[in-house]
Short mmCIF file of C-alpha atoms in Angstrom, two decimals:
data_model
loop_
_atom_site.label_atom_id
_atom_site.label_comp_id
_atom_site.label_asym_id
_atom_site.label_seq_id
_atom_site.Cartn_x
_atom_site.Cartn_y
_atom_site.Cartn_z
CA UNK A 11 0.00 0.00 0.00
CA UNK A 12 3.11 2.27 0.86
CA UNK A 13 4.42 1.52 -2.19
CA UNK A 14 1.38 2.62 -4.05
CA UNK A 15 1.44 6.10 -2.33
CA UNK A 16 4.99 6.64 -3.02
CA UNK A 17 4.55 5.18 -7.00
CA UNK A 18 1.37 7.60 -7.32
CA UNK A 19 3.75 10.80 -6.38
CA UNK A 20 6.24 9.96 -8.23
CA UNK A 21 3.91 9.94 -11.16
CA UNK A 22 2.59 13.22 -10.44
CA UNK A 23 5.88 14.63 -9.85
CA UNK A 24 6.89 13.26 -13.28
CA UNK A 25 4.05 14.93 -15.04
CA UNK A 26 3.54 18.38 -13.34
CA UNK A 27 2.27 20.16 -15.75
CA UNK A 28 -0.31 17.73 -16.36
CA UNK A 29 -1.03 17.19 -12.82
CA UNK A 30 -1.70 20.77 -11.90
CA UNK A 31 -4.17 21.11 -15.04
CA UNK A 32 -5.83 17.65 -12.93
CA UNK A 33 -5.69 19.41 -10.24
CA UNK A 34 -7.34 22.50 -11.42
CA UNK A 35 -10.81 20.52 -12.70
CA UNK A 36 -10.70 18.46 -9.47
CA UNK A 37 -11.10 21.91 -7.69
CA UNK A 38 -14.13 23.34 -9.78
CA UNK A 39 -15.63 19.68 -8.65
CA UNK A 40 -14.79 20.13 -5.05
CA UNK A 41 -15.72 24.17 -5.11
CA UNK A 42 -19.46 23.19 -6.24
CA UNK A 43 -20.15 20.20 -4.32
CA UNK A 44 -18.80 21.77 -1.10
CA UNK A 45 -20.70 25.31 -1.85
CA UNK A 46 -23.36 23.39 -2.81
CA UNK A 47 -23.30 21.43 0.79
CA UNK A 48 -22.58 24.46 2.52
CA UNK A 49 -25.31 26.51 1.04
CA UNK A 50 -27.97 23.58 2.47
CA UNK A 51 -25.92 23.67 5.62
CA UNK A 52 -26.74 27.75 5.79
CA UNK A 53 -30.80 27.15 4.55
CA UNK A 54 -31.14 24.10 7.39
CA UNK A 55 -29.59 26.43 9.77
CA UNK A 56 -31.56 29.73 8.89
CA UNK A 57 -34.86 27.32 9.22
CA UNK A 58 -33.74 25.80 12.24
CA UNK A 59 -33.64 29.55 13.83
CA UNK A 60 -36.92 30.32 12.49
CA UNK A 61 -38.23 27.15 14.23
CA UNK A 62 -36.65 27.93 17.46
CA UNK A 63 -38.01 31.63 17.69
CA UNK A 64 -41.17 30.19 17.10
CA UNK A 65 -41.14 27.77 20.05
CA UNK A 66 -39.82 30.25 22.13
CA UNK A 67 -42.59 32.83 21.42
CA UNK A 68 -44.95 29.97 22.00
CA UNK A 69 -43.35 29.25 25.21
CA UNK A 70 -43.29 32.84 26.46
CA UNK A 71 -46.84 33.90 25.53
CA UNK A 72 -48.06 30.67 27.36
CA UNK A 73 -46.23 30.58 30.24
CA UNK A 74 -47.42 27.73 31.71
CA UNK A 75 -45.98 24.19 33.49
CA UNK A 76 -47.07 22.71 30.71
CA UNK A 77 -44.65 25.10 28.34
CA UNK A 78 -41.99 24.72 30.46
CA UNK A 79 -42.21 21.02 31.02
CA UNK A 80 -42.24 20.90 27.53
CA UNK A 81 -38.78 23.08 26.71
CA UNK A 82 -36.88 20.84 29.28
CA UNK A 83 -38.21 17.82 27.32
CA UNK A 84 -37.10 19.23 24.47
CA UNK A 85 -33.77 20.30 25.96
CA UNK A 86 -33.13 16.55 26.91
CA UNK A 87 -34.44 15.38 23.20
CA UNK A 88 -31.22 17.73 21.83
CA UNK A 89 -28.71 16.82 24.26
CA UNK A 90 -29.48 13.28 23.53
CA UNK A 91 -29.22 13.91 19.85
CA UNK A 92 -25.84 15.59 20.19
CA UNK A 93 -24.60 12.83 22.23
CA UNK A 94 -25.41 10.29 19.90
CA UNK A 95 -23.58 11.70 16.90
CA UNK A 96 -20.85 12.64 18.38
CA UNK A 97 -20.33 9.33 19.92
CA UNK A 98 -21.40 7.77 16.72
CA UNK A 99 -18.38 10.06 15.28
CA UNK A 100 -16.09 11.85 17.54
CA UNK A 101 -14.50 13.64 14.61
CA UNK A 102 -17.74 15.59 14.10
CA UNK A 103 -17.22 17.71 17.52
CA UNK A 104 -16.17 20.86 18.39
CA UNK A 105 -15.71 23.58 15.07
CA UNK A 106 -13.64 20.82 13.19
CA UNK A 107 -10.77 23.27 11.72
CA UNK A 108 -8.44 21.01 14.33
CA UNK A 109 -9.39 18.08 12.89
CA UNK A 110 -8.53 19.25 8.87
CA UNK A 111 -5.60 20.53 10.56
CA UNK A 112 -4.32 16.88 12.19
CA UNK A 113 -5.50 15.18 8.87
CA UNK A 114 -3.32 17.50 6.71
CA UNK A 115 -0.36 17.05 9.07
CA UNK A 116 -0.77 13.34 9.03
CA UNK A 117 -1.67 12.45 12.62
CA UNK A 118 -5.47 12.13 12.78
CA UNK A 119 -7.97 10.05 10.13
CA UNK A 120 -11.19 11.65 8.88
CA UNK A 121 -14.30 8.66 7.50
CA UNK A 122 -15.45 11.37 5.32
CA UNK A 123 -19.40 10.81 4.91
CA UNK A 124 -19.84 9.68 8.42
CA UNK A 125 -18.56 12.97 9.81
CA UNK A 126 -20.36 14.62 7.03
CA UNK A 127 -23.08 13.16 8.09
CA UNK A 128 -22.74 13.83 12.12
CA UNK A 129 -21.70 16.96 11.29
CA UNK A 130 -24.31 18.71 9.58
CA UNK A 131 -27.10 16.89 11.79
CA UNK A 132 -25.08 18.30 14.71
CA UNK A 133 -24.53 22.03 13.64
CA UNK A 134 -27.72 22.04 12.37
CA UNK A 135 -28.95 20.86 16.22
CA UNK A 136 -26.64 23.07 18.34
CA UNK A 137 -26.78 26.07 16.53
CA UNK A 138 -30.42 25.46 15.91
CA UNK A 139 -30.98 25.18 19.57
CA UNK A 140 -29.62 28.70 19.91
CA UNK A 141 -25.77 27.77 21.59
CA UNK A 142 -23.55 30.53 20.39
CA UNK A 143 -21.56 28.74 18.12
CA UNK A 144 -20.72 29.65 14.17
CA UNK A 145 -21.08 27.77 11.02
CA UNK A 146 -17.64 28.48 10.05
CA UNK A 147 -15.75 25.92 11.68
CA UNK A 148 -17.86 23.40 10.56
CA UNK A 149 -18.27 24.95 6.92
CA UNK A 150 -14.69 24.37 6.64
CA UNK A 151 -14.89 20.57 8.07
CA UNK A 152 -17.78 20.00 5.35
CA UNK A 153 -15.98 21.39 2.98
CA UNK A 154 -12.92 19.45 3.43
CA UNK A 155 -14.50 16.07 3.98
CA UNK A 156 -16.45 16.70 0.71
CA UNK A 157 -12.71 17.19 -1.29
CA UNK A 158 -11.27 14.02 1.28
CA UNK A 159 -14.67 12.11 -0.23
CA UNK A 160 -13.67 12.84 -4.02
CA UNK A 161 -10.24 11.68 -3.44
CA UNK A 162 -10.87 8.34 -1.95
CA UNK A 163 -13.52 7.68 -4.52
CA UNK A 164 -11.68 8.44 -7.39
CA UNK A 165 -8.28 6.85 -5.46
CA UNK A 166 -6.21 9.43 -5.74
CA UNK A 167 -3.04 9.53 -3.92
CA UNK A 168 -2.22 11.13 -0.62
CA UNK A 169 -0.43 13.76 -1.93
CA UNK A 170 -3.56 15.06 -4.16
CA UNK A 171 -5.70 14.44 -1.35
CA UNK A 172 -3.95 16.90 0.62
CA UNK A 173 -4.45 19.20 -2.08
CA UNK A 174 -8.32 18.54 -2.76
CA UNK A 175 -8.58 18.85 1.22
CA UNK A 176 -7.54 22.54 1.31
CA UNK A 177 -9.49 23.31 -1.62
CA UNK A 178 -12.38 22.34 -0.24
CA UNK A 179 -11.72 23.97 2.96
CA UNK A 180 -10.97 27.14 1.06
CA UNK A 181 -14.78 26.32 -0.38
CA UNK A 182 -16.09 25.62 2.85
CA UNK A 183 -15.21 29.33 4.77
CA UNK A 184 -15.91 31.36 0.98
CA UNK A 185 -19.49 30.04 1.14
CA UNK A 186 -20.25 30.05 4.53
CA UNK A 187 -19.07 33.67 4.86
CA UNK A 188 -19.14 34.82 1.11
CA UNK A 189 -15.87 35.64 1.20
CA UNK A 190 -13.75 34.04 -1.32
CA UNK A 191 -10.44 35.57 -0.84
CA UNK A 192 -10.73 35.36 2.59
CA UNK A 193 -11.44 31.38 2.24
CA UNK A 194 -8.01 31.24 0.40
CA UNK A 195 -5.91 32.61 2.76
CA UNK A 196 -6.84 30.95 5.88
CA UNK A 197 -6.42 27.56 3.98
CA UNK A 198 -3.43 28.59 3.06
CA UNK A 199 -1.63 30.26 6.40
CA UNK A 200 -3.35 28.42 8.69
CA UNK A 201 -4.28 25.06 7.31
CA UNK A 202 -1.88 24.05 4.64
CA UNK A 203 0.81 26.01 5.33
CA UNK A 204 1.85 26.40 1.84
CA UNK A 205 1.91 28.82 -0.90
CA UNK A 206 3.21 27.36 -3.92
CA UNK A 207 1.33 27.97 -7.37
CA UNK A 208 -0.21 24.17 -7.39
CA UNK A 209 -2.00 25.03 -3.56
CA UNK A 210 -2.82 28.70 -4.76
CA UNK A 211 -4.29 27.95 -8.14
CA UNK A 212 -6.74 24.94 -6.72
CA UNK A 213 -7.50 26.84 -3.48
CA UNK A 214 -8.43 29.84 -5.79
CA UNK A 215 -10.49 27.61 -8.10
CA UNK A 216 -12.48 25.99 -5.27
CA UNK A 217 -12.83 28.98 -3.16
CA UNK A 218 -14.70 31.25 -6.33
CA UNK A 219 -16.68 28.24 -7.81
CA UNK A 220 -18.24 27.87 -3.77
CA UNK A 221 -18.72 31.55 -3.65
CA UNK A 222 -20.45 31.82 -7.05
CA UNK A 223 -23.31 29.35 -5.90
CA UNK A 224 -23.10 30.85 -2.45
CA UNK A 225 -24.02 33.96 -4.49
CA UNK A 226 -26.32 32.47 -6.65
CA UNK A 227 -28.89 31.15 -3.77
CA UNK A 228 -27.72 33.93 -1.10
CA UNK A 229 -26.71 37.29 -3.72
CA UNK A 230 -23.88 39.08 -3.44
CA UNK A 231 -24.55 41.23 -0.32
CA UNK A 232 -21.89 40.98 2.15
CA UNK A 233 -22.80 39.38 5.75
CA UNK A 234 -22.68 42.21 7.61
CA UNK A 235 -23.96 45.11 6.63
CA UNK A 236 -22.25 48.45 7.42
CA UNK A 237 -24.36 51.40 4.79
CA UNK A 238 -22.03 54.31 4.25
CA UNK A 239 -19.19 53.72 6.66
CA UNK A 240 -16.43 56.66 6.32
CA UNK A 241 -12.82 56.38 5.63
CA UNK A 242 -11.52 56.48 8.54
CA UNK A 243 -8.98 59.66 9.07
CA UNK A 244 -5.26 59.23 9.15
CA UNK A 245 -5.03 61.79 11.94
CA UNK A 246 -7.29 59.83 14.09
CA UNK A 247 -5.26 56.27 14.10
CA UNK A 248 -3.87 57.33 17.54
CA UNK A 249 -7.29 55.90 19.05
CA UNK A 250 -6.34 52.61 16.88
CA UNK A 251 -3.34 51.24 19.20
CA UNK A 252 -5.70 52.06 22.14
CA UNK A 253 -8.24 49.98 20.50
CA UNK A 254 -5.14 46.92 19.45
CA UNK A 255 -4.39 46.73 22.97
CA UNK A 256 -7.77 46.61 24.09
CA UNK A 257 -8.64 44.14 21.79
CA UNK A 258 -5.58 41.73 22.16
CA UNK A 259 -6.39 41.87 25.97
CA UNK A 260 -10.04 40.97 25.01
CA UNK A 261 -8.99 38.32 22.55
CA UNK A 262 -6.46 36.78 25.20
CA UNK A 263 -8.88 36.82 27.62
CA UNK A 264 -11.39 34.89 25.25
CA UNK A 265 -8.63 32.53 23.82
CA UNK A 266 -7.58 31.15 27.12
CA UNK A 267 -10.93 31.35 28.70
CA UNK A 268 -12.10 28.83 25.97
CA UNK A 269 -9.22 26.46 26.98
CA UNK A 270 -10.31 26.62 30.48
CA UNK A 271 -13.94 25.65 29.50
CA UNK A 272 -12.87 22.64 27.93
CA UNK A 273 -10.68 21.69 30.41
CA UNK A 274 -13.31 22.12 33.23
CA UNK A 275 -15.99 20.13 31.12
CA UNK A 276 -13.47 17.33 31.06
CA UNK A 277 -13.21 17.53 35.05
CA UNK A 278 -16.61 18.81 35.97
CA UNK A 279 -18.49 16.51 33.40
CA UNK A 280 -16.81 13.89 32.14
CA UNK A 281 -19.56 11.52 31.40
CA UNK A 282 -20.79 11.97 27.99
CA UNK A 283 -21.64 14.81 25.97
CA UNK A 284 -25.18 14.35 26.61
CA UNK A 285 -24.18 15.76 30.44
CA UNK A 286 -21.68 18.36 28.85
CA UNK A 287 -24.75 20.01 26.70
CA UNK A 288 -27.25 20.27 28.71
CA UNK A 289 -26.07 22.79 30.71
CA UNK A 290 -25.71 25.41 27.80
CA UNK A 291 -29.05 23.89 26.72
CA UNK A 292 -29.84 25.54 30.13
CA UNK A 293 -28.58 29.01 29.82
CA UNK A 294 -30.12 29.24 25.95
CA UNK A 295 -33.27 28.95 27.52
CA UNK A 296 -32.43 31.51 30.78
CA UNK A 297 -30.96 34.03 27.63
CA UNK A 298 -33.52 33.54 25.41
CA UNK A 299 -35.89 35.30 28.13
CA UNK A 300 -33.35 38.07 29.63
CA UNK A 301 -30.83 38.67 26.61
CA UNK A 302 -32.11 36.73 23.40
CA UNK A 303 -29.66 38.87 21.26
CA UNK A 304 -26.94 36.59 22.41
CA UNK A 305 -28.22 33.20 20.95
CA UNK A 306 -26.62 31.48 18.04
CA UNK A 307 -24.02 32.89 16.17
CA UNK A 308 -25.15 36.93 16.61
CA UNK A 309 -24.26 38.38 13.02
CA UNK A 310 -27.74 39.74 13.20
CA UNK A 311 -26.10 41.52 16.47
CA UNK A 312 -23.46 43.31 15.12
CA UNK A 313 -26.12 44.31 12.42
CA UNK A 314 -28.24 45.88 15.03
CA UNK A 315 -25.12 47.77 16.96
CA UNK A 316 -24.37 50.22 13.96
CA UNK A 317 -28.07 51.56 13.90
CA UNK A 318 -29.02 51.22 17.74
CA UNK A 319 -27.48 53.60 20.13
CA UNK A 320 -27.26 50.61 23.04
CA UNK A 321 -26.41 52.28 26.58
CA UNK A 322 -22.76 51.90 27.99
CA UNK A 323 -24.16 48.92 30.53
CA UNK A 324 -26.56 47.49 28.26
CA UNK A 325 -23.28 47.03 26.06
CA UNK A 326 -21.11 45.38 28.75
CA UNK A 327 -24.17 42.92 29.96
CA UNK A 328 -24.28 41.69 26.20
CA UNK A 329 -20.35 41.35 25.96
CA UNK A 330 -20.40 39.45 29.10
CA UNK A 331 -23.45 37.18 28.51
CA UNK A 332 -22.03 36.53 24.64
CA UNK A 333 -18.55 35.85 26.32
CA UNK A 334 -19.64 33.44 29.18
CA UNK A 335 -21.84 31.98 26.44
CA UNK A 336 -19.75 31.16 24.29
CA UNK A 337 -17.23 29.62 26.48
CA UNK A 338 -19.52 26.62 27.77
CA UNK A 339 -20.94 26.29 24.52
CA UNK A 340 -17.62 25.34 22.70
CA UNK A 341 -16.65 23.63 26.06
CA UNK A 342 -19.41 21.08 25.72
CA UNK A 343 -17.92 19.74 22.69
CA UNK A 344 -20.77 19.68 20.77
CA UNK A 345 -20.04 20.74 16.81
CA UNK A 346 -19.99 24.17 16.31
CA UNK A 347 -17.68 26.97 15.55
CA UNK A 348 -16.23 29.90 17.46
CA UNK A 349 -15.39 32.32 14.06
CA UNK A 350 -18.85 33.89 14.48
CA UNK A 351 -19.33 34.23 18.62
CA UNK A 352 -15.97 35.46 18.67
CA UNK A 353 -16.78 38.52 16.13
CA UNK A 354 -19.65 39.55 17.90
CA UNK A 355 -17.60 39.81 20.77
CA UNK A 356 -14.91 41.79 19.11
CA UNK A 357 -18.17 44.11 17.58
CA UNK A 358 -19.60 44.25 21.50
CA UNK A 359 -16.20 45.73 23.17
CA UNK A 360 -15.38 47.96 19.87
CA UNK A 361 -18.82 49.28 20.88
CA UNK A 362 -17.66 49.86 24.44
CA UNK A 363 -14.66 51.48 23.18
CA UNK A 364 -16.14 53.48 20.67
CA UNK A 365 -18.77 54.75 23.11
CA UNK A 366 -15.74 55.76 25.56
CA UNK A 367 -14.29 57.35 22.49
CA UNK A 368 -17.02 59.82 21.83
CA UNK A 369 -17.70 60.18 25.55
CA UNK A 370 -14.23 61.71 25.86
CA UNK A 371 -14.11 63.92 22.75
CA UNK A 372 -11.53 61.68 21.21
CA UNK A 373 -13.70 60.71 18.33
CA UNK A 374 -16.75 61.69 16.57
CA UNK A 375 -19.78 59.75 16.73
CA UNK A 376 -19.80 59.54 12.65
CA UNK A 377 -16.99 56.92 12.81
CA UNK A 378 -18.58 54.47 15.69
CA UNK A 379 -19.11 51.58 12.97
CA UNK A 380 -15.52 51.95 11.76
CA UNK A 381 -14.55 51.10 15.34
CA UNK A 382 -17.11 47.91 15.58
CA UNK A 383 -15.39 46.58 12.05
CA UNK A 384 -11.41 47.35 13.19
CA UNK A 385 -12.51 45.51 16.35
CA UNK A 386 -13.42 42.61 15.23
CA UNK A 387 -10.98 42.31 13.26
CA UNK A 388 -8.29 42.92 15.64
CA UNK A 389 -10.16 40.30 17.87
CA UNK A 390 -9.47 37.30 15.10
CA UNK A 391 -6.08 38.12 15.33
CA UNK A 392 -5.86 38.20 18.68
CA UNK A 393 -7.44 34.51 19.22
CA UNK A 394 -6.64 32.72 16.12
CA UNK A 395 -3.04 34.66 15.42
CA UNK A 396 -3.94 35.16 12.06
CA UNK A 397 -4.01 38.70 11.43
CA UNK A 398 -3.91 38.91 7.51
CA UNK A 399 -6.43 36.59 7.16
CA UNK A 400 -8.96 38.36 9.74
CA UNK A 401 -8.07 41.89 8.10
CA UNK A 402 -9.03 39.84 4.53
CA UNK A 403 -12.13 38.10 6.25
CA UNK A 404 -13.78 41.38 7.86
CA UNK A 405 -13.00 43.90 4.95
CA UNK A 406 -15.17 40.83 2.62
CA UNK A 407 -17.70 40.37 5.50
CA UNK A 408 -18.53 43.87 5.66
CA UNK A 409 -17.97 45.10 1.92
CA UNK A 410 -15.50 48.02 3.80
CA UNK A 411 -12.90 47.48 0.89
CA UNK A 412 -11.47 50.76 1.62
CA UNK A 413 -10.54 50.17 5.24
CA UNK A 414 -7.84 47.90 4.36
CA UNK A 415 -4.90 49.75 5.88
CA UNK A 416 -6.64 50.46 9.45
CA UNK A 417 -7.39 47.04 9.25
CA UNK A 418 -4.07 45.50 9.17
CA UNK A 419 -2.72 48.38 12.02
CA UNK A 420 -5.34 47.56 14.71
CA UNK A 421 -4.77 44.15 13.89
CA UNK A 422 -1.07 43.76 13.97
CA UNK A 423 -1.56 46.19 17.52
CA UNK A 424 -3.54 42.86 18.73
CA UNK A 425 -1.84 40.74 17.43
CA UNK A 426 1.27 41.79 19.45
CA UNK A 427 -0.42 42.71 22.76
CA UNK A 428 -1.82 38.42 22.62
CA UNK A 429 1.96 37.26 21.73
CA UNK A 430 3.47 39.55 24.72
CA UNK A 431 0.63 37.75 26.73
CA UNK A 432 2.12 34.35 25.46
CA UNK A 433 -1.05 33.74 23.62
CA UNK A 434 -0.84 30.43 21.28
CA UNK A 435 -2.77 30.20 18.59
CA UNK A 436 -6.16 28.87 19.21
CA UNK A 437 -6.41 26.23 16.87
CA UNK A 438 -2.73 24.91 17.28
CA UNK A 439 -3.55 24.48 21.07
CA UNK A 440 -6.80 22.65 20.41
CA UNK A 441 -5.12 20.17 18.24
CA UNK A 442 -2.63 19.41 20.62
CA UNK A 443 -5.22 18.57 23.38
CA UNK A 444 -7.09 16.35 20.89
CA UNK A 445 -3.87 14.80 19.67
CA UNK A 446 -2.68 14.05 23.68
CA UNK A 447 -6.47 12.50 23.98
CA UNK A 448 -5.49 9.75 21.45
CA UNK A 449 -2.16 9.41 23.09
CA UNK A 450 -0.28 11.21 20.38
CA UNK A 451 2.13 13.90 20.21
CA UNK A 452 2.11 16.61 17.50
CA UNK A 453 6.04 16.46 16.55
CA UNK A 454 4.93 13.30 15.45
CA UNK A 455 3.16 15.07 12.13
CA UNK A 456 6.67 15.84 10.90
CA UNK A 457 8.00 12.74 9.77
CA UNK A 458 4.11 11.81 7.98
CA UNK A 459 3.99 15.42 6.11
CA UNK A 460 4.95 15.41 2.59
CA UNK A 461 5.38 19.16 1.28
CA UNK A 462 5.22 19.71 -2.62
CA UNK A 463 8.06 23.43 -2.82
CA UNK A 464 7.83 25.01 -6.08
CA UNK A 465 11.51 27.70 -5.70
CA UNK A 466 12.98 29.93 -8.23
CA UNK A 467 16.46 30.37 -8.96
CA UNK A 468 17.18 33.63 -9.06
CA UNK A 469 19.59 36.27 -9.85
CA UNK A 470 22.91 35.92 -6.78
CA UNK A 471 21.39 33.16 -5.55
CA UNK A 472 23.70 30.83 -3.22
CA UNK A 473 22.23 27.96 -6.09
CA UNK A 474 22.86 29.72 -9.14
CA UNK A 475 25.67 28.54 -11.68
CA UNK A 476 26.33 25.00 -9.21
CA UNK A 477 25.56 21.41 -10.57
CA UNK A 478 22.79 19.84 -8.46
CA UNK A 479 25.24 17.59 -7.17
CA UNK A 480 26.94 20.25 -5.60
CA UNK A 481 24.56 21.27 -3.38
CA UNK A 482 23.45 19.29 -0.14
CA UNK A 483 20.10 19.19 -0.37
CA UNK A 484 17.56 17.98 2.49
CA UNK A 485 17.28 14.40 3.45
CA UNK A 486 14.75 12.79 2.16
CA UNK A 487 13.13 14.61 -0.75
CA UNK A 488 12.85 14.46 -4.49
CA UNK A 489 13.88 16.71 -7.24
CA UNK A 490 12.14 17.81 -9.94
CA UNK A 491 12.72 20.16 -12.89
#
């Protein structure tokens, strides 16, 4: 079977050209069936809200033992639900950007359908139910099991797999978010951790055929949206460090405050998941009577903070009830992502700053939805350490293509004030957990990740003018002109 792997490579290796033409129509494949899964994951999801404002209407106009009898009932029907997939498939918990990142690096093993499967019956569930999770995460697990599920059924090798599984991750985040470039980037720095032209070009493929039927069903309106936001003045990005440093504290705060969670579900509760979700189950149901602006994901939240003028402690119950939230939701396990919950929260304390802001004189009122956008932003790159791709992934979510440069600032400010706080990178911690679960250890990824480099020789290189046999080249690779 080795031998098979290595032969199929070697092929591929031998006809480039060829392969990365392959590899381009695989990717138009993978783009449309993951958009296309993606797309029904979004539909299922927005009917799944409608249903559960429904039933909470129902239950709040009536009132009655009878109402509430019937929510717990209902609350025990989920839990039980979201215990049975994810002991039917354990892959299918959490956001499931850990998992594509252990399968790329070699040291975890995805069964495609049965965690698509578990996983869009379990987003669909939790983030039905009103838990403040995102689709994101698991847009980007559906999207790569859907480019793992071409490659086994067409037997490709492990090398294209790899390949096909970024593009269809790429697919997964442009059509969950409608944000195509920003789709390519994360799969690239944060996923694949490669940028040669055979990644970029497939990535790029998938990522724009997923956002064209994303477009088709959805249309081409951004997911937030921000109507006439200002360029933001030069003169006034003074405020911005303020706001980086405020943010990266925030973000900190929220990063290791989600490893906490987990670890305290695994003390507190470690019978079964069906334990571990009831008590967010719980608190949906206290928050859907005192603060229902803080179930499920909350885009419609940041929506509502650039037209309402929300008081100064109406703003900090929200952050904290989103923040505490969100923390036992994504500790429970169940599947769900933490993209979405943890923009809100960067939107909720740019509000707070931005109302301190204009209290103060420091900034007019006219620029209090720049500050909401730069925040979340700078919040991404606080938790996840990825501060390109969150500038990318805000300026497409809120069509503020002009805002590009503040963008970057406040997030490089965050970025900075989490590493000084030794913050790791959210996802790289959370597959390191999961790996030490199964008794693994992440250096062990090294030795099963093959990398495809594409280099130029250029001009004063230390290569140029030498015979390749003059060169000492790493162990254990393959060259290829």
């Amino acid at each position: 079977m080795r031998k098979y792997r290595v032969s199929s490579a070697y092929g591929a290796l031998l006809q480039w050209r060829n392969f990365r033409f392959k590899l381009f129509t695989e990717s138009v494949l993978v783009g449309a069936v993951a958009g296309g899964v993606v797309v029904f994951f979004r539909y299922a999801l927005e009917n799944a809200e409608v249903l559960r404002n429904f039933l909470y209407q129902m239950a709040i106009k009536d009132a009655s033992w009878i109402s509430i009898c019937g929510w717990i009932g209902l609350s025990l029907l989920i839990a039980g639900i979201l215990h049975a997939l994810v002991a039917w498939e354990p892959m299918a918990s959490g956001s499931g950007i850990p998992q594509v990142k252990g399968v790329l690096g070699g040291v975890m093993r995805m069964p495609w359908l049965r965690v698509l499967v578990a996983k869009l019956a379990g987003g669909v569930t939790a983030i039905g139910a009103g838990l403040s999770l995102g689709r994101e995460g698991p847009s980007i697990q559906l999207g790569a099991v859907v480019g793992q599920g071409i490659s086994r059924l067409w037997g490709r090798s492990r090398m294209e797999e790899r390949y096909l599984l970024t593009s269809g991750a790429s697919a997964g985040l442009a059509a969950a978010f409608n944000a195509p470039l920003a789709g390519v980037v994360f799969s690239l720095e944060e996923l694949h951790k490669n940028f040669s032209p055979a990644v970029l070009v497939s990535a790029i493929t998938a990522s724009l055929t997923a956002t064209v039927l994303s477009q088709y069903f959805y249309g081409e309106n951004p997911v937030f949206t921000f109507a006439g936001v200002p360029v933001f003045p030069v003169a006034s990005f003074g405020i911005l460090l303020v706001l980086g440093v405020g943010m990266g504290i925030l973000g900190a705060a929220f990063n290791k405050g989600l490893l906490v969670a987990g670890s305290l579900f695994e003390k507190l509760l470690p019978v079964s998941v069906f334990s571990k979700a009831l008590l967010p189950l719980a608190f949906a149901g206290v928050f859907a009577l005192l603060l229902p602006e803080v179930l499920g994901g909350g885009n419609g939240l940041v929506n509502e903070l650039t037209v309402t003028n929300f008081g100064f402690l109406y703003l900090l119950s929200l952050l904290a009830a989103k923040f505490f939230f969100t923390l036992i939701s994504y500790g429970s396990g169940v599947p769900g992502g933490i993209f979405l919950p943890m923009l809100v929260i960067g939107a909720l304390g740019g509000s707070l700053f931005s109302y301190g802001f204009v209290q103060f004189g420091l900034l007019d009122s006219f620029y209090s939805a720049n500050i909401i956008i730069f925040s979340m932003a700078a919040c991404f790159a606080a938790v996840v350490k990825s501060p390109i791709t969150g500038s990318i992934l805000i300026m497409e979510m809120s069509g503020a293509f002009h805002h590009m440069l503040p963008l970057v600032f406040v997030s490089m400010i965050a970025y900075l004030t989490a590493d000084l706080l030794r913050v790791q990178p959210i996802y790289e911690v959370l597959l390191e957990k999961a790996l030490l679960k199964q008794g693994k250890r992440k250096a062990e990824s090294v030795q099963a990740l093959r990398s495809i480099v594409e280099v130029l020789v250029c001009v004063n290189s230390k290569l140029a003018g030498k015979q390749v046999k003059q060169i000492s080249w790493p162990s254990s690779c393959l060259l290829f002109e």
